[in-house]
């Protein structure tokens, strides 16, 4: 049987796309009965009124009198009639996340996935199939995204007839689930989108559905605050007085949010202790979190806090009370990584204890933001809360516990802005975006590295999801020197903020930061809600990157061009733009000329070299250049 209904049935316990009213979507539900297994399978397909995206998930109901064992259950399976496609994945590692890799489909299985307990920095749960001739602007492309933050797999299998099956879902290796009589198991939701106009259009389709149907609606309207994070300013070495001095400098230049990073709780003086004891370290903070937050707000800033609630250190009060709450094999010594263990969030009592600790902090202090970190992956797969024959449920139950804590916190504190993080971009996925509308894109804050990381991330995720900061030079991850201007010009294309010690900067640098903040405030809405166009790929040109954001009505655009290394005697060149109204005239900042949208897109914007060996143009010179233009439609 099948049923067509207006709206979208809820998915309990897991994130999924949502609609404000039934008229925004239509859902087809197909019911299939297996009389031998005594099970009912329901396939849900949701079409959105405003988006070229299909949401697909499945439910299995045990209609019999005996338990069923699920060993493999995909969220979506799509059959294609040929294999003339290229597989495009987004892979990497810590501080070099989401690089695009492309290869032709061949007979057999091509796949990416994670068995780390998190979606991972190694492979993102987003894959594209594109025709060999497809470009940014032309050709067929199919995108598949899984709204899930745990172990996953995405697979394309080409059979002996050169037909292709494209699938995604929970990774079957190490997974099993005992489905008791009359119980239901639901898969995570998958999103499928198709474009006939290249990879750029496919990306914009995902950007729109993530912004409008997945992320918390509050952050579609409210501007994301420009923040300063204390981590690269102080690391663990801070006092209340030192933080207040930094906050005073931040207030002077127009920063809106001060986020206190790691080191504020328990006996936390380094990364070997403190996790699990979520109360203020009064040696560092004599007036506690509530007193510090009040003083920060007195300076005109909002206050935010770093947490890592899924982890625990030995030697803490919580560990002494509940050593059995650690995910570990009881027959072996538990394995530490980064001097910490993973708490067993598959157990509701563990989630509840952390929730109680966090609410005590959040209820007693004025906290507007949380940076939620998760710095190690799961090992020693064993839960003392599950019998031996159900250990295959641990990883999925764990991520359900993470979602449960997110749900409890966001319901209790609906105005709380959460930025998710996992050693940077180790859990940058749609499941997190359902609760936390932005993710710390990478621990690598180097501007030149970020050109690659943010460009790769943009294939699936909109700019408003990418945590992006201006940090110190030389950079702390790659020791590269770049100008403050270039660091700002890269960080603009994200949520934008700072992560450096303002007290060490010159008056000239502070003046430039003040100007950067004013510029971003002027264009923040455009950057976060406009259409993003990739113009030059750092993975293809290796020396240039360019991108732009165009308002939905085409009236305003922000264009950026970056050059990594200076070139000798470089001639004039043009940069072809995208997304403009071809029939309109545009004024370009820095020029008295007015150009038509069609001219700027077909011929391009003229760029002069900053230095040709004899003459200076007035633009930045040397390596690691950047330029920004504002385009405004002339009525």
Coordinates of C-alpha atoms in Angstrom, one line a residue:
X1 CA 0.0 0.0 0.0
X2 CA 1.0 3.6 -0.4
X3 CA -0.2 6.9 1.0
X4 CA 0.4 10.5 -0.1
X5 CA 0.1 13.1 2.6
X6 CA 0.8 16.8 3.0
X7 CA 3.7 17.6 5.3
X8 CA 6.4 15.4 6.7
X9 CA 6.1 12.7 9.4
X10 CA 8.4 13.3 12.4
X11 CA 11.5 11.3 13.0
X12 CA 11.8 10.7 16.7
X13 CA 15.3 10.8 18.3
X14 CA 17.3 11.8 15.2
X15 CA 17.7 15.0 13.4
X16 CA 15.9 15.5 10.1
X17 CA 14.7 18.2 7.8
X18 CA 11.6 19.9 9.1
X19 CA 8.8 22.1 7.7
X20 CA 6.9 25.0 9.3
X21 CA 3.6 24.1 7.7
X22 CA 2.3 21.0 5.8
X23 CA 2.0 23.0 2.6
X24 CA 5.8 23.1 2.4
X25 CA 6.2 19.4 1.5
X26 CA 4.4 16.3 0.3
X27 CA 5.3 12.8 1.5
X28 CA 4.9 9.4 -0.2
X29 CA 4.9 6.5 2.2
X30 CA 5.2 3.0 0.7
X31 CA 4.2 0.1 3.0
X32 CA 5.7 -3.3 2.3
X33 CA 4.9 -6.5 4.2
X34 CA 7.3 -9.5 4.7
X35 CA 4.9 -12.2 5.8
X36 CA 7.8 -14.7 6.4
X37 CA 9.8 -12.4 8.7
X38 CA 6.6 -10.9 10.0
X39 CA 7.9 -7.4 9.4
X40 CA 6.6 -4.2 7.8
X41 CA 8.9 -1.9 5.9
X42 CA 7.8 1.7 5.4
X43 CA 9.7 3.9 2.8
X44 CA 9.2 7.7 3.3
X45 CA 9.9 10.0 0.4
X46 CA 9.4 13.8 1.0
X47 CA 9.4 16.4 -1.7
X48 CA 9.8 20.0 -0.8
X49 CA 7.7 22.8 -2.4
X50 CA 10.7 25.2 -2.6
X51 CA 13.7 22.9 -3.0
X52 CA 15.0 20.5 -5.6
X53 CA 15.7 17.9 -3.0
X54 CA 14.1 14.6 -1.9
X55 CA 14.3 13.4 1.7
X56 CA 14.3 9.6 2.1
X57 CA 14.3 7.3 5.1
X58 CA 12.9 3.9 6.1
X59 CA 11.2 2.3 9.1
X60 CA 11.1 -1.4 10.0
X61 CA 8.4 -2.6 12.3
X62 CA 8.5 -6.0 13.9
X63 CA 4.9 -7.3 13.5
X64 CA 5.8 -10.8 14.9
X65 CA 6.1 -12.3 18.3
X66 CA 9.9 -12.9 18.3
X67 CA 12.8 -10.5 18.1
X68 CA 14.4 -9.6 14.7
X69 CA 18.1 -8.9 14.2
X70 CA 19.0 -6.1 11.9
X71 CA 22.5 -6.2 10.5
X72 CA 22.3 -3.8 7.5
X73 CA 19.7 -1.1 6.8
X74 CA 20.4 1.7 4.3
X75 CA 18.7 5.0 4.4
X76 CA 18.5 5.4 0.6
X77 CA 19.2 3.3 -2.5
X78 CA 19.1 4.7 -6.0
X79 CA 19.5 2.6 -9.1
X80 CA 21.0 4.2 -12.2
X81 CA 21.0 2.7 -15.7
X82 CA 24.7 3.2 -16.5
X83 CA 28.1 3.7 -15.0
X84 CA 29.2 6.8 -17.0
X85 CA 29.6 8.8 -13.8
X86 CA 32.5 10.2 -11.8
X87 CA 32.6 9.6 -8.1
X88 CA 33.4 12.8 -6.1
X89 CA 34.2 12.5 -2.4
X90 CA 35.4 14.9 0.3
X91 CA 38.2 13.5 2.4
X92 CA 41.1 14.4 4.5
X93 CA 42.3 14.4 8.1
X94 CA 42.8 16.7 11.0
X95 CA 43.7 20.3 9.9
X96 CA 43.3 19.3 6.2
X97 CA 39.6 18.4 6.0
X98 CA 37.3 17.9 3.0
X99 CA 39.5 17.9 -0.1
X100 CA 37.6 16.9 -3.2
X101 CA 38.7 13.7 -4.9
X102 CA 37.2 12.6 -8.3
X103 CA 37.5 9.2 -10.1
X104 CA 35.5 7.3 -12.7
X105 CA 33.1 4.6 -11.6
X106 CA 34.4 1.1 -12.4
X107 CA 32.8 -2.3 -12.0
X108 CA 32.7 -3.3 -8.3
X109 CA 32.3 -1.2 -5.2
X110 CA 33.4 2.4 -4.6
X111 CA 32.8 3.7 -1.1
X112 CA 33.6 6.0 1.8
X113 CA 32.6 5.8 5.4
X114 CA 33.5 6.0 9.0
X115 CA 33.7 3.5 11.9
X116 CA 35.1 6.0 14.4
X117 CA 31.9 6.7 16.2
X118 CA 31.7 10.1 14.4
X119 CA 31.2 11.1 10.8
X120 CA 34.9 12.0 10.8
X121 CA 37.4 14.3 9.2
X122 CA 38.6 11.4 7.0
X123 CA 35.4 11.1 4.9
X124 CA 32.4 13.4 4.9
X125 CA 28.8 11.8 4.6
X126 CA 28.3 13.7 1.3
X127 CA 29.1 12.3 -2.1
X128 CA 28.5 13.5 -5.7
X129 CA 28.1 11.5 -8.9
X130 CA 28.7 13.6 -11.9
X131 CA 29.0 13.1 -15.6
X132 CA 32.6 13.2 -16.9
X133 CA 31.9 16.5 -18.8
X134 CA 30.2 18.2 -15.9
X135 CA 31.6 21.5 -14.7
X136 CA 30.7 24.0 -12.1
X137 CA 28.1 25.4 -14.5
X138 CA 27.1 22.7 -16.9
X139 CA 26.2 19.0 -16.9
X140 CA 24.4 16.4 -14.7
X141 CA 25.3 15.9 -11.1
X142 CA 23.6 13.9 -8.3
X143 CA 24.4 14.7 -4.6
X144 CA 23.7 12.4 -1.7
X145 CA 23.9 13.6 1.9
X146 CA 23.2 11.6 5.1
X147 CA 21.8 13.5 8.1
X148 CA 23.8 11.5 10.6
X149 CA 26.8 12.1 12.8
X150 CA 27.9 8.5 13.6
X151 CA 29.3 5.6 11.7
X152 CA 28.2 5.7 8.1
X153 CA 28.9 4.4 4.6
X154 CA 28.1 5.8 1.1
X155 CA 28.5 3.3 -1.7
X156 CA 28.3 3.1 -5.5
X157 CA 28.3 -0.4 -6.8
X158 CA 28.6 -1.1 -10.6
X159 CA 27.3 -4.5 -11.6
X160 CA 28.1 -6.7 -14.5
X161 CA 25.6 -4.9 -16.7
X162 CA 27.2 -1.6 -16.0
X163 CA 24.3 -0.4 -13.9
X164 CA 25.0 1.6 -10.8
X165 CA 23.5 1.3 -7.3
X166 CA 24.0 4.5 -5.1
X167 CA 23.4 4.0 -1.4
X168 CA 24.0 5.6 2.0
X169 CA 23.2 4.7 5.6
X170 CA 24.6 3.5 8.9
X171 CA 27.8 1.6 8.4
X172 CA 27.0 -2.1 8.6
X173 CA 30.4 -3.3 9.9
X174 CA 30.1 -3.7 13.7
X175 CA 26.4 -2.7 13.6
X176 CA 23.5 -4.9 14.7
X177 CA 20.1 -4.1 16.3
X178 CA 17.7 -6.4 18.1
X179 CA 14.2 -5.3 17.2
X180 CA 11.7 -6.5 19.7
X181 CA 8.1 -7.4 18.9
X182 CA 6.0 -4.3 17.9
X183 CA 9.1 -2.0 18.1
X184 CA 10.2 0.2 15.2
X185 CA 13.7 1.0 14.0
X186 CA 14.2 4.1 11.8
X187 CA 17.1 4.8 9.6
X188 CA 18.7 8.3 9.5
X189 CA 17.3 10.6 6.8
X190 CA 19.2 11.0 3.5
X191 CA 18.9 13.8 1.1
X192 CA 19.1 13.4 -2.7
X193 CA 19.4 16.2 -5.2
X194 CA 19.9 16.4 -8.9
X195 CA 21.3 19.3 -11.1
X196 CA 21.4 19.7 -14.8
X197 CA 23.4 22.9 -14.4
X198 CA 26.6 21.6 -12.9
X199 CA 28.1 21.3 -9.4
X200 CA 27.5 24.9 -8.5
X201 CA 23.7 24.6 -8.8
X202 CA 23.8 21.3 -6.9
X203 CA 25.7 23.0 -4.0
X204 CA 23.2 25.9 -3.9
X205 CA 20.3 23.4 -3.7
X206 CA 21.9 21.8 -0.7
X207 CA 22.8 25.2 0.8
X208 CA 19.2 26.3 0.7
X209 CA 17.6 23.1 2.1
X210 CA 20.2 23.0 5.0
X211 CA 19.5 26.7 5.8
X212 CA 15.7 26.7 5.5
X213 CA 14.7 23.1 6.4
X214 CA 17.3 21.8 8.7
X215 CA 19.1 24.4 10.8
X216 CA 17.3 26.0 13.8
X217 CA 14.9 28.6 12.4
X218 CA 16.1 31.3 14.9
X219 CA 19.5 31.5 13.2
X220 CA 17.9 32.1 9.8
X221 CA 16.8 35.4 11.1
X222 CA 19.1 36.5 13.9
X223 CA 22.6 37.6 12.8
X224 CA 25.5 35.4 13.9
X225 CA 27.6 37.3 16.4
X226 CA 31.2 38.2 15.5
X227 CA 33.2 36.5 18.2
X228 CA 36.6 36.3 19.7
X229 CA 37.7 32.9 21.0
X230 CA 40.3 32.7 23.8
X231 CA 42.0 29.5 22.7
X232 CA 44.9 30.7 20.5
X233 CA 45.2 33.8 22.7
X234 CA 45.8 32.1 26.0
X235 CA 45.4 28.3 25.7
X236 CA 45.2 27.0 29.3
X237 CA 47.2 29.9 30.7
X238 CA 44.7 32.5 31.8
X239 CA 43.3 34.3 34.7
X240 CA 40.1 36.3 35.1
X241 CA 42.0 39.6 34.8
X242 CA 43.8 38.4 31.6
X243 CA 40.4 37.5 30.0
X244 CA 38.9 40.8 31.0
X245 CA 41.8 42.7 29.4
X246 CA 41.3 40.8 26.2
X247 CA 37.5 41.4 26.3
X248 CA 38.0 45.1 26.8
X249 CA 40.2 45.2 23.6
X250 CA 37.5 43.2 21.8
X251 CA 34.8 45.6 22.8
X252 CA 36.8 48.5 21.4
X253 CA 36.8 47.1 17.9
X254 CA 33.2 46.0 17.7
X255 CA 33.4 42.3 18.5
X256 CA 30.0 41.0 19.8
X257 CA 30.7 37.7 21.6
X258 CA 33.5 36.6 23.9
X259 CA 34.0 32.8 24.0
X260 CA 36.1 31.3 26.8
X261 CA 37.6 28.1 25.5
X262 CA 39.1 25.1 27.3
X263 CA 40.5 25.3 30.9
X264 CA 37.7 27.0 32.9
X265 CA 36.4 23.9 34.8
X266 CA 37.3 21.4 37.5
X267 CA 41.1 21.2 38.0
X268 CA 41.8 21.7 34.3
X269 CA 45.3 23.1 33.9
X270 CA 46.2 21.0 30.8
X271 CA 44.6 18.3 28.7
X272 CA 45.2 15.5 31.2
X273 CA 42.5 16.5 33.8
X274 CA 39.1 18.0 34.5
X275 CA 36.8 16.6 31.8
X276 CA 33.6 15.4 33.5
X277 CA 33.7 18.0 36.3
X278 CA 31.7 20.8 34.8
X279 CA 32.0 23.5 37.5
X280 CA 34.2 26.6 37.5
X281 CA 37.8 26.5 38.4
X282 CA 37.8 29.2 41.0
X283 CA 41.6 29.3 41.2
X284 CA 41.6 30.8 37.7
X285 CA 38.1 32.4 38.0
X286 CA 37.5 33.6 41.6
X287 CA 34.1 35.0 40.7
X288 CA 33.1 31.9 38.9
X289 CA 31.5 31.7 35.5
X290 CA 28.5 33.8 36.6
X291 CA 30.8 36.5 37.8
X292 CA 33.0 36.5 34.7
X293 CA 29.9 36.5 32.4
X294 CA 28.5 39.5 34.2
X295 CA 31.8 41.4 33.9
X296 CA 32.1 40.5 30.2
X297 CA 28.5 41.7 29.6
X298 CA 29.3 44.9 31.4
X299 CA 31.8 45.6 28.7
X300 CA 29.1 45.3 26.0
X301 CA 29.9 41.7 24.9
X302 CA 27.9 38.5 25.1
X303 CA 29.5 35.5 26.8
X304 CA 30.1 32.0 25.5
X305 CA 31.7 28.9 26.9
X306 CA 33.6 25.8 25.5
X307 CA 32.5 22.3 26.6
X308 CA 33.5 18.7 25.7
X309 CA 30.6 16.9 27.4
X310 CA 31.1 13.5 25.8
X311 CA 34.6 13.0 27.3
X312 CA 36.0 12.3 30.8
X313 CA 39.5 12.3 32.4
X314 CA 40.7 9.9 35.0
X315 CA 41.2 11.6 38.4
X316 CA 38.0 13.6 38.2
X317 CA 35.1 13.4 40.7
X318 CA 32.8 11.9 38.0
X319 CA 35.4 9.2 37.1
X320 CA 35.8 8.3 40.7
X321 CA 32.1 7.8 41.1
X322 CA 31.4 6.1 37.8
X323 CA 34.5 4.5 36.2
X324 CA 32.0 2.1 34.5
X325 CA 30.6 4.9 32.5
X326 CA 33.6 4.8 30.2
X327 CA 33.3 3.0 26.9
X328 CA 35.8 0.2 27.3
X329 CA 36.2 -3.5 27.3
X330 CA 36.0 -4.7 31.0
X331 CA 38.3 -7.6 30.3
X332 CA 41.2 -5.2 29.2
X333 CA 42.8 -2.0 30.5
X334 CA 40.8 1.0 29.0
X335 CA 42.5 2.8 26.2
X336 CA 43.2 6.5 26.5
X337 CA 43.6 8.9 23.6
X338 CA 44.4 12.6 24.1
X339 CA 44.6 11.7 27.8
X340 CA 40.8 11.1 27.9
X341 CA 38.1 8.5 27.6
X342 CA 34.7 8.5 25.9
X343 CA 31.7 8.6 28.1
X344 CA 29.0 6.0 27.3
X345 CA 26.3 8.2 25.9
X346 CA 24.3 5.1 24.9
X347 CA 23.2 5.1 28.6
X348 CA 20.5 7.6 29.4
X349 CA 21.8 8.0 33.0
X350 CA 25.1 9.3 31.6
X351 CA 23.4 11.8 29.4
X352 CA 21.2 12.9 32.3
X353 CA 24.2 13.5 34.6
X354 CA 26.0 15.7 32.1
X355 CA 22.8 17.5 31.4
X356 CA 22.4 18.3 35.1
X357 CA 25.9 19.5 35.4
X358 CA 25.7 21.8 32.3
X359 CA 22.3 23.2 33.3
X360 CA 23.7 24.2 36.7
X361 CA 26.3 26.3 34.9
X362 CA 23.8 27.6 32.2
X363 CA 21.1 28.4 34.8
X364 CA 23.4 30.4 37.0
X365 CA 25.2 32.5 34.4
X366 CA 24.4 34.6 31.4
X367 CA 25.7 32.4 28.6
X368 CA 24.7 33.0 25.1
X369 CA 26.8 30.5 23.2
X370 CA 28.4 27.1 23.6
X371 CA 31.3 25.7 21.6
X372 CA 30.7 21.9 21.9
X373 CA 33.9 20.0 21.2
X374 CA 34.6 16.2 20.7
X375 CA 38.3 15.6 20.5
X376 CA 38.7 11.8 20.2
X377 CA 37.1 9.0 18.4
X378 CA 35.6 5.9 19.9
X379 CA 37.7 2.9 20.7
X380 CA 37.3 -0.2 23.0
X381 CA 33.8 -0.7 21.8
X382 CA 31.9 -2.1 24.8
X383 CA 29.1 -0.7 26.9
X384 CA 28.4 -2.0 30.4
X385 CA 24.8 -0.9 29.8
X386 CA 24.2 -3.5 27.0
X387 CA 24.3 -7.3 27.2
X388 CA 27.1 -9.0 25.2
X389 CA 24.8 -10.0 22.3
X390 CA 23.7 -6.4 21.8
X391 CA 27.1 -4.6 21.7
X392 CA 26.5 -3.9 18.0
X393 CA 24.0 -1.3 19.0
X394 CA 26.5 0.8 20.9
X395 CA 27.7 3.2 18.2
X396 CA 24.2 4.1 17.1
X397 CA 22.9 4.3 20.6
X398 CA 25.8 6.6 21.4
X399 CA 25.0 9.1 18.7
X400 CA 21.3 9.0 19.7
X401 CA 22.5 9.9 23.2
X402 CA 24.5 12.9 21.8
X403 CA 21.4 14.0 19.9
X404 CA 19.4 13.6 23.1
X405 CA 21.7 16.0 25.0
X406 CA 21.5 18.5 22.2
X407 CA 17.7 18.2 22.1
X408 CA 17.5 18.7 25.9
X409 CA 19.8 21.7 25.9
X410 CA 18.2 23.5 22.9
X411 CA 14.7 23.0 24.2
X412 CA 15.7 24.4 27.6
X413 CA 17.7 27.2 26.1
X414 CA 16.1 28.1 22.7
X415 CA 18.2 31.2 22.3
X416 CA 21.5 29.4 22.9
X417 CA 23.9 29.5 19.9
X418 CA 25.9 26.2 19.7
X419 CA 28.9 25.8 17.5
X420 CA 29.8 22.1 17.1
X421 CA 33.4 21.0 16.9
X422 CA 35.3 17.8 16.7
X423 CA 39.0 18.5 16.8
X424 CA 38.0 21.0 14.2
X425 CA 36.0 19.5 11.3
X426 CA 35.8 15.9 12.5
X427 CA 32.0 16.0 12.8
X428 CA 31.0 18.5 10.2
X429 CA 27.7 16.9 9.0
X430 CA 24.0 17.7 8.6
X431 CA 23.1 15.9 11.8
X432 CA 25.0 18.4 13.9
X433 CA 23.6 21.4 11.9
X434 CA 20.1 20.4 13.0
X435 CA 21.0 21.6 16.5
X436 CA 24.2 23.7 16.0
X437 CA 23.8 26.0 13.0
X438 CA 27.6 26.4 12.7
X439 CA 30.6 24.1 12.9
X440 CA 34.2 24.9 13.6
X441 CA 35.4 24.1 10.1
X442 CA 39.0 23.1 11.0
X443 CA 41.5 23.6 13.8
X444 CA 43.7 24.9 11.0
X445 CA 43.2 28.7 11.0
X446 CA 45.9 29.5 8.4
X447 CA 44.3 31.6 5.7
X448 CA 45.9 29.8 2.7
X449 CA 45.0 26.4 4.1
X450 CA 41.5 27.7 4.7
X451 CA 41.1 28.5 1.0
X452 CA 41.2 24.8 0.3
X453 CA 39.2 23.7 3.3
X454 CA 36.4 26.2 2.9
X455 CA 36.3 25.7 -0.8
X456 CA 35.9 21.9 -0.4
X457 CA 33.4 22.3 2.4
X458 CA 31.2 24.6 0.2
X459 CA 30.3 21.8 -2.1
X460 CA 27.7 20.7 0.5
X461 CA 27.5 23.3 3.2
X462 CA 26.6 27.0 3.1
X463 CA 28.9 29.7 4.4
X464 CA 26.8 30.4 7.5
X465 CA 27.7 27.0 8.8
X466 CA 31.5 27.5 8.6
X467 CA 33.3 28.7 11.7
X468 CA 36.0 31.0 10.3
X469 CA 38.5 33.1 12.4
X470 CA 41.3 35.5 11.9
X471 CA 44.3 34.1 13.9
X472 CA 47.8 35.2 14.6
X473 CA 50.7 35.4 12.2
X474 CA 52.8 33.2 12.0
X475 CA 49.9 30.8 12.1
X476 CA 50.0 28.3 15.0
X477 CA 49.3 25.2 12.8
X478 CA 51.6 25.7 9.7
X479 CA 53.8 28.6 10.9
X480 CA 53.0 30.7 7.8
X481 CA 53.1 34.5 7.7
X482 CA 50.2 36.1 6.0
X483 CA 48.9 39.7 6.2
X484 CA 46.0 40.7 8.5
X485 CA 44.1 41.8 5.4
X486 CA 44.4 38.4 3.7
X487 CA 43.4 36.6 6.9
X488 CA 40.3 38.8 7.2
X489 CA 39.4 38.4 3.5
X490 CA 39.3 34.6 3.8
X491 CA 37.5 34.6 7.2
X492 CA 34.8 36.9 5.9
X493 CA 33.3 33.9 4.0
X494 CA 32.1 32.0 7.0
X495 CA 30.7 33.0 10.4
X496 CA 33.7 35.3 11.1
X497 CA 35.6 36.0 14.2
X498 CA 39.0 36.3 15.8
X499 CA 41.3 33.9 17.6
X500 CA 44.4 35.9 18.6
X501 CA 45.7 38.1 21.4
X502 CA 44.5 41.6 20.6
X503 CA 46.8 43.0 23.3
X504 CA 49.8 42.2 21.2
X505 CA 48.7 44.1 18.1
X506 CA 49.7 47.5 17.0
X507 CA 47.4 50.5 16.7
X508 CA 47.5 50.1 12.9
X509 CA 46.4 46.5 13.2
X510 CA 43.6 47.3 15.6
X511 CA 42.4 50.0 13.3
X512 CA 42.3 47.4 10.4
X513 CA 40.4 44.9 12.6
X514 CA 37.9 47.6 13.5
X515 CA 37.4 48.2 9.7
X516 CA 37.1 44.5 9.0
X517 CA 34.4 44.1 11.6
X518 CA 32.5 47.1 10.3
X519 CA 32.7 45.7 6.7
X520 CA 31.5 42.3 7.8
X521 CA 28.5 43.7 9.8
X522 CA 27.5 45.6 6.6
X523 CA 27.6 42.4 4.5
X524 CA 26.8 39.7 7.0
X525 CA 23.3 39.1 5.8
X526 CA 24.5 38.8 2.1
X527 CA 27.3 36.3 3.1
X528 CA 25.0 34.1 5.2
X529 CA 21.9 34.1 3.0
X530 CA 23.1 34.7 -0.5
X531 CA 23.9 32.3 -3.3
X532 CA 27.5 31.1 -3.3
X533 CA 29.5 30.7 -6.6
X534 CA 32.9 29.1 -6.9
X535 CA 35.0 30.8 -9.6
X536 CA 38.6 29.5 -9.4
X537 CA 39.5 26.3 -7.6
X538 CA 42.6 26.2 -5.4
X539 CA 42.8 22.5 -6.2
X540 CA 43.0 23.1 -10.0
X541 CA 44.9 26.4 -10.5
X542 CA 47.1 25.9 -7.4
X543 CA 47.9 29.6 -7.2
X544 CA 44.5 31.3 -7.4
X545 CA 41.2 31.0 -5.7
X546 CA 38.1 33.1 -6.4
X547 CA 34.5 33.0 -5.2
X548 CA 31.5 35.3 -4.8
X549 CA 28.2 35.6 -3.0
X550 CA 25.2 37.1 -4.8
X551 CA 22.0 38.2 -3.0
X552 CA 18.9 36.3 -3.9
X553 CA 17.5 39.3 -5.8
X554 CA 20.8 39.9 -7.7
X555 CA 21.1 43.4 -6.3
X556 CA 24.3 43.0 -4.5
X557 CA 27.4 40.8 -4.7
X558 CA 30.6 40.3 -2.8
X559 CA 33.6 39.0 -4.8
X560 CA 36.9 37.7 -3.5
X561 CA 40.1 36.8 -5.4
X562 CA 43.2 35.3 -3.7
X563 CA 46.7 34.7 -5.1
X564 CA 49.1 32.5 -3.2
X565 CA 52.5 33.3 -4.8
X566 CA 53.4 36.5 -6.7
X567 CA 54.3 36.0 -10.3
X568 CA 56.8 38.0 -12.3
X569 CA 55.7 40.4 -15.1
X570 CA 52.1 39.2 -14.9
X571 CA 49.9 40.7 -17.6
X572 CA 46.3 41.9 -17.4
X573 CA 43.7 39.3 -16.8
X574 CA 40.0 39.0 -16.3
X575 CA 37.9 37.1 -13.8
X576 CA 34.5 35.9 -15.1
X577 CA 31.8 36.4 -12.6
X578 CA 28.6 34.4 -12.0
X579 CA 25.0 34.8 -10.7
X580 CA 24.5 38.4 -11.7
X581 CA 21.5 39.9 -13.5
X582 CA 22.7 40.0 -17.2
X583 CA 20.4 42.9 -18.0
X584 CA 21.4 45.1 -15.1
X585 CA 24.2 47.5 -14.6
X586 CA 26.6 47.1 -11.7
X587 CA 28.8 49.5 -9.9
X588 CA 32.1 47.9 -8.7
X589 CA 33.8 49.2 -5.6
X590 CA 37.1 50.9 -6.3
X591 CA 36.1 51.9 -9.8
X592 CA 34.1 54.8 -11.3
X593 CA 33.0 52.5 -14.1
X594 CA 29.6 50.8 -14.4
X595 CA 29.4 47.4 -16.2
X596 CA 26.5 45.2 -17.3
X597 CA 26.0 41.9 -15.6
X598 CA 26.4 40.1 -19.0
X599 CA 29.7 41.8 -19.6
X600 CA 31.0 40.9 -16.1
X601 CA 30.0 37.3 -16.6
X602 CA 30.9 36.8 -20.3
X603 CA 34.1 38.9 -20.5
X604 CA 34.9 39.4 -16.8
X605 CA 36.3 41.9 -14.3
X606 CA 39.6 43.3 -15.3
X607 CA 42.4 42.6 -12.8
X608 CA 45.7 44.4 -13.0
X609 CA 48.8 42.9 -11.5
X610 CA 49.9 44.4 -8.2
X611 CA 53.5 44.7 -9.5
X612 CA 54.9 44.0 -13.0
X613 CA 58.5 44.5 -12.0
X614 CA 58.4 48.2 -12.7
X615 CA 55.1 49.7 -11.7
X616 CA 53.0 49.3 -8.5
X617 CA 49.2 49.3 -9.0
X618 CA 48.3 50.2 -5.4
X619 CA 47.0 46.7 -4.6
X620 CA 48.7 44.4 -2.1
X621 CA 52.0 43.1 -3.3
X622 CA 54.0 39.9 -2.7
X623 CA 52.8 36.5 -1.8
X624 CA 49.4 35.7 -0.3
X625 CA 47.5 38.5 -1.9
X626 CA 43.7 39.1 -1.6
X627 CA 41.2 41.5 -3.1
X628 CA 37.6 42.1 -2.3
X629 CA 35.0 43.9 -4.4
X630 CA 31.4 44.9 -3.7
X631 CA 29.1 45.0 -6.7
X632 CA 25.8 47.0 -6.5
X633 CA 23.1 47.0 -9.0
X634 CA 22.5 50.5 -10.5
X635 CA 18.8 51.4 -10.8

